[in-house]
Amino acid sequence: MSSSSQTPPEADRATPNPDRDRQDRHFLQQALRLAREAQASGSSPVGAVLVGPGGEVIAEGQNRTGETFGPERIGGTGLAHAEMDAFFRAGRLKAPETLTLYTSLEPCLMCGGGSALIGIGRLVWATDDAWGGSGRLIAWDKHPAMKDTDVTATPFGDLERDGAALFAPEAKKAFPDEGWAMWRERYPAETADVD
């Protein structure tokens, strides 16, 4: 694991990689755009982009739990998280270890576990999820199914703040008192005006 939610990614890198940083920023911005689209559709504001080794988009996904779909789509269930939506859209993946999944919010246990079990090589998220994020319960670098997943958490402070402000109203609504308190502690400025 190259980084964790406790260690800034730039602290782990021996050599700066401007091309990778540009790509990471671009696709995290795209994930945040998808999160806003999900919110506009009545779902939780979370977006995901699955990207190939050459920077090509394999699939996009957004949270669809507030949308209505027929039984043939994941969108009609509580499993309709952004990452799962992207995986279902992508279908069978060839060489998943070469792919990067960008998400606007730290994946939950289902989506983080799914990413690792599929064999996604790299996972990058814009904003930590202080309550529902997989990092609270998964030691990525120690779990046998997940230790080969390279995790980069919150590489850009401005995008982290954007994602936190976007998801904060959902966090207050969806999480119990303890969860909201954790969000307020992790993101005090972004949660200050949420009623």
PDB file of N, CA and C in Angstrom, residues 45-85:
ATOM      1  N   PRO A  45     -24.534  11.765  -2.912  1.00  0.00           N
ATOM      2  CA  PRO A  45     -23.531  12.354  -3.795  1.00  0.00           C
ATOM      3  C   PRO A  45     -22.189  11.618  -3.764  1.00  0.00           C
ATOM      4  N   VAL A  46     -22.117  10.546  -4.552  1.00  0.00           N
ATOM      5  CA  VAL A  46     -20.873   9.789  -4.681  1.00  0.00           C
ATOM      6  C   VAL A  46     -20.719   9.417  -6.151  1.00  0.00           C
ATOM      7  N   GLY A  47     -19.510   9.607  -6.678  1.00  0.00           N
ATOM      8  CA  GLY A  47     -19.205   9.254  -8.059  1.00  0.00           C
ATOM      9  C   GLY A  47     -17.927   8.443  -8.138  1.00  0.00           C
ATOM     10  N   ALA A  48     -17.788   7.643  -9.213  1.00  0.00           N
ATOM     11  CA  ALA A  48     -16.611   6.793  -9.397  1.00  0.00           C
ATOM     12  C   ALA A  48     -16.260   6.697 -10.875  1.00  0.00           C
ATOM     13  N   VAL A  49     -14.965   6.599 -11.153  1.00  0.00           N
ATOM     14  CA  VAL A  49     -14.469   6.439 -12.516  1.00  0.00           C
ATOM     15  C   VAL A  49     -13.428   5.331 -12.509  1.00  0.00           C
ATOM     16  N   LEU A  50     -13.624   4.325 -13.356  1.00  0.00           N
ATOM     17  CA  LEU A  50     -12.686   3.224 -13.510  1.00  0.00           C
ATOM     18  C   LEU A  50     -11.831   3.511 -14.736  1.00  0.00           C
ATOM     19  N   VAL A  51     -10.511   3.551 -14.555  1.00  0.00           N
ATOM     20  CA  VAL A  51      -9.594   4.023 -15.595  1.00  0.00           C
ATOM     21  C   VAL A  51      -8.548   2.965 -15.908  1.00  0.00           C
ATOM     22  N   GLY A  52      -8.270   2.813 -17.203  1.00  0.00           N
ATOM     23  CA  GLY A  52      -7.271   1.859 -17.665  1.00  0.00           C
ATOM     24  C   GLY A  52      -5.856   2.394 -17.539  1.00  0.00           C
ATOM     25  N   PRO A  53      -4.875   1.541 -17.819  1.00  0.00           N
ATOM     26  CA  PRO A  53      -3.469   1.922 -17.624  1.00  0.00           C
ATOM     27  C   PRO A  53      -3.004   3.062 -18.527  1.00  0.00           C
ATOM     28  N   GLY A  54      -3.684   3.266 -19.641  1.00  0.00           N
ATOM     29  CA  GLY A  54      -3.328   4.355 -20.547  1.00  0.00           C
ATOM     30  C   GLY A  54      -4.130   5.620 -20.312  1.00  0.00           C
ATOM     31  N   GLY A  55      -4.916   5.649 -19.236  1.00  0.00           N
ATOM     32  CA  GLY A  55      -5.727   6.819 -18.924  1.00  0.00           C
ATOM     33  C   GLY A  55      -7.095   6.805 -19.580  1.00  0.00           C
ATOM     34  N   GLU A  56      -7.472   5.683 -20.188  1.00  0.00           N
ATOM     35  CA  GLU A  56      -8.781   5.575 -20.836  1.00  0.00           C
ATOM     36  C   GLU A  56      -9.854   5.222 -19.806  1.00  0.00           C
ATOM     37  N   VAL A  57     -11.032   5.835 -19.947  1.00  0.00           N
ATOM     38  CA  VAL A  57     -12.144   5.549 -19.046  1.00  0.00           C
ATOM     39  C   VAL A  57     -12.768   4.219 -19.442  1.00  0.00           C
ATOM     40  N   ILE A  58     -12.778   3.284 -18.513  1.00  0.00           N
ATOM     41  CA  ILE A  58     -13.404   1.975 -18.726  1.00  0.00           C
ATOM     42  C   ILE A  58     -14.894   2.070 -18.406  1.00  0.00           C
ATOM     43  N   ALA A  59     -15.230   2.738 -17.304  1.00  0.00           N
ATOM     44  CA  ALA A  59     -16.631   2.899 -16.904  1.00  0.00           C
ATOM     45  C   ALA A  59     -16.733   4.016 -15.866  1.00  0.00           C
ATOM     46  N   GLU A  60     -17.893   4.625 -15.837  1.00  0.00           N
ATOM     47  CA  GLU A  60     -18.226   5.612 -14.809  1.00  0.00           C
ATOM     48  C   GLU A  60     -19.391   5.068 -14.000  1.00  0.00           C
ATOM     49  N   GLY A  61     -19.508   5.544 -12.772  1.00  0.00           N
ATOM     50  CA  GLY A  61     -20.634   5.158 -11.940  1.00  0.00           C
ATOM     51  C   GLY A  61     -20.987   6.280 -10.998  1.00  0.00           C
ATOM     52  N   GLN A  62     -22.224   6.255 -10.579  1.00  0.00           N
ATOM     53  CA  GLN A  62     -22.654   7.207  -9.554  1.00  0.00           C
ATOM     54  C   GLN A  62     -23.650   6.511  -8.653  1.00  0.00           C
ATOM     55  N   ASN A  63     -23.784   7.021  -7.440  1.00  0.00           N
ATOM     56  CA  ASN A  63     -24.730   6.429  -6.521  1.00  0.00           C
ATOM     57  C   ASN A  63     -26.125   6.527  -7.134  1.00  0.00           C
ATOM     58  N   ARG A  64     -26.851   5.433  -7.126  1.00  0.00           N
ATOM     59  CA  ARG A  64     -28.173   5.382  -7.752  1.00  0.00           C
ATOM     60  C   ARG A  64     -29.236   4.845  -6.793  1.00  0.00           C
ATOM     61  N   THR A  65     -28.978   4.912  -5.489  1.00  0.00           N
ATOM     62  CA  THR A  65     -29.924   4.352  -4.532  1.00  0.00           C
ATOM     63  C   THR A  65     -31.243   5.103  -4.505  1.00  0.00           C
ATOM     64  N   GLY A  66     -31.264   6.354  -4.973  1.00  0.00           N
ATOM     65  CA  GLY A  66     -32.509   7.123  -4.996  1.00  0.00           C
ATOM     66  C   GLY A  66     -33.249   7.033  -6.304  1.00  0.00           C
ATOM     67  N   GLU A  67     -32.698   6.298  -7.279  1.00  0.00           N
ATOM     68  CA  GLU A  67     -33.343   6.168  -8.585  1.00  0.00           C
ATOM     69  C   GLU A  67     -34.107   4.853  -8.675  1.00  0.00           C
ATOM     70  N   THR A  68     -35.031   4.784  -9.615  1.00  0.00           N
ATOM     71  CA  THR A  68     -35.820   3.576  -9.817  1.00  0.00           C
ATOM     72  C   THR A  68     -35.443   2.948 -11.147  1.00  0.00           C
ATOM     73  N   PHE A  69     -35.071   1.685 -11.102  1.00  0.00           N
ATOM     74  CA  PHE A  69     -34.723   0.931 -12.300  1.00  0.00           C
ATOM     75  C   PHE A  69     -35.453  -0.400 -12.254  1.00  0.00           C
ATOM     76  N   GLY A  70     -35.477  -1.080 -13.370  1.00  0.00           N
ATOM     77  CA  GLY A  70     -36.043  -2.417 -13.431  1.00  0.00           C
ATOM     78  C   GLY A  70     -35.119  -3.409 -12.746  1.00  0.00           C
ATOM     79  N   PRO A  71     -35.553  -4.648 -12.602  1.00  0.00           N
ATOM     80  CA  PRO A  71     -34.771  -5.659 -11.889  1.00  0.00           C
ATOM     81  C   PRO A  71     -33.465  -6.015 -12.594  1.00  0.00           C
ATOM     82  N   GLU A  72     -33.312  -5.645 -13.872  1.00  0.00           N
ATOM     83  CA  GLU A  72     -32.085  -5.976 -14.593  1.00  0.00           C
ATOM     84  C   GLU A  72     -30.913  -5.092 -14.212  1.00  0.00           C
ATOM     85  N   ARG A  73     -31.157  -4.043 -13.457  1.00  0.00           N
ATOM     86  CA  ARG A  73     -30.102  -3.090 -13.100  1.00  0.00           C
ATOM     87  C   ARG A  73     -29.867  -3.071 -11.603  1.00  0.00           C
ATOM     88  N   ILE A  74     -28.640  -2.819 -11.227  1.00  0.00           N
ATOM     89  CA  ILE A  74     -28.304  -2.689  -9.807  1.00  0.00           C
ATOM     90  C   ILE A  74     -29.003  -1.491  -9.186  1.00  0.00           C
ATOM     91  N   GLY A  75     -29.402  -0.511 -10.004  1.00  0.00           N
ATOM     92  CA  GLY A  75     -29.958   0.740  -9.510  1.00  0.00           C
ATOM     93  C   GLY A  75     -31.193   0.607  -8.656  1.00  0.00           C
ATOM     94  N   GLY A  76     -31.882  -0.519  -8.697  1.00  0.00           N
ATOM     95  CA  GLY A  76     -33.088  -0.667  -7.906  1.00  0.00           C
ATOM     96  C   GLY A  76     -32.838  -1.212  -6.511  1.00  0.00           C
ATOM     97  N   THR A  77     -31.587  -1.314  -6.098  1.00  0.00           N
ATOM     98  CA  THR A  77     -31.288  -1.910  -4.797  1.00  0.00           C
ATOM     99  C   THR A  77     -30.400  -0.998  -3.957  1.00  0.00           C
ATOM    100  N   GLY A  78     -30.237  -1.347  -2.697  1.00  0.00           N
ATOM    101  CA  GLY A  78     -29.335  -0.624  -1.821  1.00  0.00           C
ATOM    102  C   GLY A  78     -27.872  -0.852  -2.165  1.00  0.00           C
ATOM    103  N   LEU A  79     -27.600  -1.754  -3.110  1.00  0.00           N
ATOM    104  CA  LEU A  79     -26.224  -2.000  -3.544  1.00  0.00           C
ATOM    105  C   LEU A  79     -25.797  -1.027  -4.637  1.00  0.00           C
ATOM    106  N   ALA A  80     -26.645  -0.100  -4.991  1.00  0.00           N
ATOM    107  CA  ALA A  80     -26.384   0.789  -6.126  1.00  0.00           C
ATOM    108  C   ALA A  80     -25.434   1.928  -5.746  1.00  0.00           C
ATOM    109  N   HIS A  81     -24.300   1.571  -5.180  1.00  0.00           N
ATOM    110  CA  HIS A  81     -23.275   2.556  -4.855  1.00  0.00           C
ATOM    111  C   HIS A  81     -22.491   2.886  -6.115  1.00  0.00           C
ATOM    112  N   ALA A  82     -21.811   4.007  -6.123  1.00  0.00           N
ATOM    113  CA  ALA A  82     -21.110   4.488  -7.316  1.00  0.00           C
ATOM    114  C   ALA A  82     -20.099   3.468  -7.837  1.00  0.00           C
ATOM    115  N   GLU A  83     -19.311   2.890  -6.938  1.00  0.00           N
ATOM    116  CA  GLU A  83     -18.290   1.939  -7.361  1.00  0.00           C
ATOM    117  C   GLU A  83     -18.927   0.687  -7.958  1.00  0.00           C
ATOM    118  N   MET A  84     -20.003   0.201  -7.335  1.00  0.00           N
ATOM    119  CA  MET A  84     -20.688  -0.986  -7.854  1.00  0.00           C
ATOM    120  C   MET A  84     -21.322  -0.685  -9.207  1.00  0.00           C
ATOM    121  N   ASP A  85     -21.871   0.519  -9.356  1.00  0.00           N
ATOM    122  CA  ASP A  85     -22.435   0.939 -10.636  1.00  0.00           C
ATOM    123  C   ASP A  85     -21.358   0.901 -11.717  1.00  0.00           C
TER     124      ASP A  85
END
